Short mmCIF file of C-alpha atoms in Angstrom, two decimals:
data_model
loop_
_atom_site.label_atom_id
_atom_site.label_comp_id
_atom_site.label_asym_id
_atom_site.label_seq_id
_atom_site.Cartn_x
_atom_site.Cartn_y
_atom_site.Cartn_z
CA MET X 1 -0.49 74.47 -80.95
CA LEU X 2 -0.33 75.18 -84.68
CA PRO X 3 -2.78 73.45 -87.05
CA HIS X 4 -2.13 70.14 -88.73
CA ILE X 5 -0.38 70.54 -92.10
CA ASP X 6 -1.50 68.48 -95.11
CA VAL X 7 0.89 68.49 -98.06
CA PRO X 8 -0.53 67.56 -101.50
CA ARG X 9 1.17 64.48 -102.94
CA ASP X 10 0.94 61.83 -105.60
CA HIS X 11 -0.39 58.45 -104.54
CA ASP X 12 2.93 56.77 -105.29
CA GLU X 13 4.95 59.09 -103.05
CA PRO X 14 5.78 58.44 -99.38
CA GLU X 15 3.45 60.03 -96.84
CA ALA X 16 4.36 61.90 -93.66
CA THR X 17 2.53 63.89 -90.99
CA LEU X 18 4.01 67.00 -89.38
CA TRP X 19 2.90 68.55 -86.09
CA LEU X 20 4.24 71.84 -84.76
CA SER X 21 3.79 72.78 -81.11
CA ARG X 22 4.91 75.69 -78.95
CA ASP X 23 5.11 73.37 -75.95
CA VAL X 24 8.37 71.81 -74.79
CA VAL X 25 7.25 68.20 -75.16
CA GLY X 26 4.36 68.58 -77.57
CA ALA X 27 0.60 68.70 -77.20
CA PRO X 28 -1.03 65.84 -75.29
CA PHE X 29 -4.13 65.49 -77.50
CA PRO X 30 -3.45 66.42 -81.14
CA LEU X 31 -6.24 64.41 -82.76
CA ASP X 32 -8.53 62.41 -80.51
CA PRO X 33 -8.96 63.78 -76.96
CA LYS X 34 -9.34 60.22 -75.75
CA SER X 35 -5.99 59.18 -77.18
CA PRO X 36 -3.01 61.15 -75.82
CA VAL X 37 0.19 61.34 -77.84
CA GLY X 38 1.85 59.19 -75.23
CA LEU X 39 -0.34 56.22 -76.12
CA LYS X 40 2.02 55.61 -79.03
CA ALA X 41 4.85 55.21 -76.54
CA LEU X 42 3.60 51.75 -75.68
CA SER X 43 4.15 50.72 -79.31
CA PHE X 44 7.82 51.71 -79.42
CA ALA X 45 10.40 49.09 -80.29
CA ASP X 46 11.64 47.09 -77.30
CA PRO X 47 15.15 48.64 -77.26
CA VAL X 48 13.58 52.10 -76.86
CA LYS X 49 11.19 51.31 -74.03
CA SER X 50 12.34 52.33 -70.58
CA GLY X 51 10.84 52.85 -67.16
CA GLU X 52 11.81 56.52 -67.24
CA HIS X 53 10.21 57.08 -70.64
CA ILE X 54 6.90 55.46 -69.69
CA MET X 55 6.81 57.30 -66.36
CA PHE X 56 7.47 60.70 -67.94
CA ASP X 57 4.64 60.10 -70.36
CA PHE X 58 2.35 59.00 -67.51
CA ALA X 59 3.19 62.13 -65.51
CA TYR X 60 2.68 64.50 -68.44
CA SER X 61 -0.71 63.00 -69.24
CA LEU X 62 -1.69 63.03 -65.55
CA TYR X 63 -0.76 66.70 -65.09
CA THR X 64 -2.83 67.56 -68.15
CA LEU X 65 -5.78 65.55 -66.84
CA ILE X 66 -5.64 67.29 -63.46
CA TYR X 67 -5.42 70.72 -65.10
CA LEU X 68 -8.44 70.05 -67.31
CA ARG X 69 -10.36 68.73 -64.31
CA LEU X 70 -9.61 71.73 -62.10
CA THR X 71 -10.52 74.19 -64.87
CA ASN X 72 -13.81 72.44 -65.74
CA GLN X 73 -12.62 71.53 -69.24
CA LEU X 74 -12.86 67.76 -68.88
CA PRO X 75 -15.86 66.02 -70.51
CA THR X 76 -16.73 62.64 -69.03
CA GLU X 77 -15.82 60.68 -72.15
CA THR X 78 -12.46 62.42 -72.42
CA MET X 79 -11.73 61.68 -68.77
CA ARG X 80 -12.57 58.01 -69.20
CA GLY X 81 -10.38 57.72 -72.26
CA MET X 82 -7.44 59.35 -70.50
CA LEU X 83 -7.87 57.22 -67.38
CA GLU X 84 -8.00 54.05 -69.46
CA TYR X 85 -4.75 55.08 -71.09
CA LEU X 86 -3.13 55.92 -67.75
CA ASN X 87 -4.22 52.56 -66.39
CA LYS X 88 -2.50 50.82 -69.32
CA ALA X 89 0.66 52.83 -68.70
CA TYR X 90 0.47 52.03 -64.98
CA VAL X 91 0.26 48.31 -65.73
CA TYR X 92 3.07 48.54 -68.28
CA GLN X 93 5.30 50.31 -65.76
CA SER X 94 5.07 47.21 -63.58
CA VAL X 95 7.39 45.53 -66.10
CA PHE X 96 10.17 47.66 -64.60
CA TYR X 97 9.11 47.05 -60.98
CA LYS X 98 10.75 44.60 -58.59
CA ASN X 99 11.01 44.43 -54.81
CA GLY X 100 9.73 47.96 -54.21
CA ALA X 101 11.89 49.69 -56.82
CA TYR X 102 11.87 50.56 -60.52
CA THR X 103 14.55 50.03 -63.13
CA MET X 104 15.37 52.16 -66.15
CA PHE X 105 15.48 49.09 -68.40
CA LYS X 106 14.49 45.46 -68.00
CA GLY X 107 17.06 43.38 -66.18
CA GLU X 108 19.06 46.34 -64.85
CA GLN X 109 19.62 47.21 -61.21
CA PRO X 110 16.97 49.42 -59.56
CA SER X 111 17.17 53.19 -59.80
CA LEU X 112 16.60 55.27 -56.69
CA TRP X 113 16.00 58.37 -58.83
CA LEU X 114 13.28 56.66 -60.87
CA THR X 115 11.71 55.00 -57.83
CA ALA X 116 11.38 58.36 -56.07
CA TYR X 117 9.86 59.88 -59.20
CA CYS X 118 7.39 57.01 -59.66
CA ALA X 119 6.27 57.15 -56.03
CA ARG X 120 5.64 60.89 -56.30
CA ILE X 121 3.64 60.69 -59.52
CA PHE X 122 1.63 57.59 -58.59
CA HIS X 123 0.76 59.21 -55.26
CA LEU X 124 -0.55 62.22 -57.16
CA ALA X 125 -2.67 59.93 -59.35
CA GLN X 126 -4.75 58.76 -56.36
CA TYR X 127 -8.23 60.26 -56.68
CA PRO X 128 -11.32 58.68 -55.07
CA ASP X 129 -13.46 59.93 -57.97
CA TRP X 130 -11.70 57.77 -60.54
CA GLU X 131 -10.52 54.72 -58.58
CA ASN X 132 -12.80 52.51 -60.70
CA TYR X 133 -10.72 53.46 -63.75
CA LEU X 134 -7.28 54.01 -62.23
CA PHE X 135 -6.44 52.39 -58.91
CA ILE X 136 -2.97 52.94 -57.46
CA ASP X 137 -1.99 50.21 -55.02
CA PRO X 138 -1.16 51.91 -51.67
CA ASP X 139 0.94 48.91 -50.60
CA MET X 140 3.16 49.50 -53.63
CA LEU X 141 3.72 53.11 -52.55
CA THR X 142 4.68 51.93 -49.07
CA LYS X 143 7.20 49.49 -50.55
CA ASN X 144 8.57 52.29 -52.75
CA MET X 145 9.18 54.48 -49.72
CA GLU X 146 10.70 51.64 -47.71
CA TYR X 147 13.15 51.05 -50.54
CA ILE X 148 14.02 54.75 -50.78
CA LEU X 149 14.66 55.07 -47.04
CA ARG X 150 17.23 52.28 -47.17
CA TYR X 151 19.50 54.50 -49.26
CA GLN X 152 19.89 57.42 -46.87
CA THR X 153 23.24 58.00 -45.20
CA ARG X 154 23.78 59.04 -41.59
CA GLU X 155 24.46 62.57 -42.83
CA GLY X 156 21.01 62.70 -44.44
CA SER X 157 21.95 62.43 -48.12
CA PHE X 158 20.62 59.80 -50.52
CA TYR X 159 22.74 57.77 -52.89
CA GLU X 160 21.96 55.81 -56.02
CA THR X 161 21.70 52.03 -56.09
CA GLY X 162 25.15 50.51 -56.53
CA ASP X 163 26.92 53.59 -55.17
CA PRO X 164 28.35 53.17 -51.64
CA GLY X 165 27.23 56.70 -50.83
CA THR X 166 30.71 58.16 -50.56
CA SER X 167 31.64 58.73 -54.21
CA TYR X 168 29.65 61.94 -54.64
CA GLN X 169 27.94 64.53 -52.48
CA ASN X 170 24.57 63.61 -54.07
CA ILE X 171 23.10 67.05 -53.52
CA SER X 172 20.78 66.98 -56.53
CA LEU X 173 19.63 63.40 -55.87
CA THR X 174 18.92 64.24 -52.23
CA ALA X 175 16.88 67.27 -53.28
CA HIS X 176 14.96 65.11 -55.75
CA VAL X 177 14.18 62.50 -53.08
CA LEU X 178 13.26 65.23 -50.59
CA ILE X 179 10.45 66.38 -52.89
CA THR X 180 9.07 62.84 -52.80
CA LEU X 181 9.42 62.62 -49.02
CA THR X 182 7.46 65.86 -48.72
CA THR X 183 4.79 64.74 -51.18
CA VAL X 184 4.30 61.13 -50.10
CA SER X 185 4.06 61.81 -46.38
CA ASP X 186 0.54 60.60 -45.57
CA LEU X 187 0.97 56.83 -45.78
CA PRO X 188 -0.53 54.79 -42.93
CA GLY X 189 1.53 53.06 -40.26
CA ASP X 190 5.02 53.58 -38.89
CA ILE X 191 6.38 54.42 -42.33
CA ARG X 192 4.95 57.92 -41.91
CA ILE X 193 7.25 58.58 -38.94
CA GLU X 194 10.24 57.18 -40.82
CA ILE X 195 9.49 59.44 -43.78
CA SER X 196 9.24 62.47 -41.50
CA ASN X 197 12.58 61.68 -39.86
CA ALA X 198 14.25 61.09 -43.22
CA LYS X 199 12.86 64.37 -44.52
CA ASN X 200 14.30 66.31 -41.58
CA MET X 201 17.71 64.70 -42.09
CA ALA X 202 17.66 65.50 -45.82
CA VAL X 203 16.73 69.13 -45.15
CA ARG X 204 19.57 69.48 -42.66
CA TYR X 205 22.04 67.93 -45.09
CA LEU X 206 21.01 70.23 -47.94
CA ARG X 207 21.16 73.32 -45.74
CA GLU X 208 24.69 72.47 -44.70
CA LYS X 209 25.79 71.82 -48.28
CA ILE X 210 24.14 74.96 -49.62
CA ALA X 211 25.74 77.02 -46.87
CA SER X 212 29.13 75.52 -47.75
CA ILE X 213 28.65 76.27 -51.44
CA THR X 214 27.42 79.81 -50.95
CA ARG X 215 30.38 80.69 -48.73
CA SER X 216 32.60 80.07 -51.73
CA LEU X 217 30.53 82.32 -54.02
CA PRO X 218 31.17 86.05 -54.56
CA GLY X 219 28.99 87.90 -52.09
CA GLY X 220 28.52 84.83 -49.91
CA ALA X 221 25.15 83.55 -48.80
CA GLY X 222 23.49 86.87 -49.56
CA ASN X 223 23.12 85.80 -53.19
CA VAL X 224 21.00 82.74 -52.32
CA ARG X 225 17.33 82.62 -51.40
CA PHE X 226 15.63 79.59 -49.91
CA VAL X 227 12.08 78.94 -51.04
CA ARG X 228 9.72 77.07 -48.73
CA GLY X 229 5.96 77.01 -48.72
CA GLY X 230 5.80 79.54 -51.53
CA LYS X 231 7.69 82.22 -49.58
CA ARG X 232 11.25 83.39 -50.05
CA ARG X 233 13.56 83.42 -47.10
CA GLY X 234 16.89 85.20 -47.14
#
């Protein structure tokens, strides 16, 4: 990240602050390590606030926290400040939560895409070491997954809330949900078996669709590589 730029000005002139960053979404801690950039997101005007926006900010801050922790660059005070912020964002996200699902905006119908994303990120945020500062309700994750599983077709694809499941092939949405099914697969109870079955159906669906698509490409399936477990398979 480039340094902060101060521009000389007269006292009667408007004031502005400019930050330049090489990162795609900006640096997480430009000034105070205990106050991520995303903290300002909670002060946005009501028309701008959305479940997707808050969740993206939560995920970005969480990934940064995990990276600093794994690389031994996380002082205790910094960790506490970040966890306090994440806890506030977690509570705020509940504004968009209803009956196991999340909505993009208040009062709208639930979003399967956002619910799958929230379940994946909140599952990642579960760490025994910091449960006193950030506790993710496991029952909420179970309800998230139960909601997601209700929107799988017999063919294995997933469809968005409000869509009968026949309008589109839903390849990208199914792949997105499959990542969540693979990540959030250790929940207690019968839901674990249901997740495993849904995952197998989604994998089969995507394989069939990818095979169909690649047959129509120049060179056929030889131009496509499947990646699983970090290894390429032709």
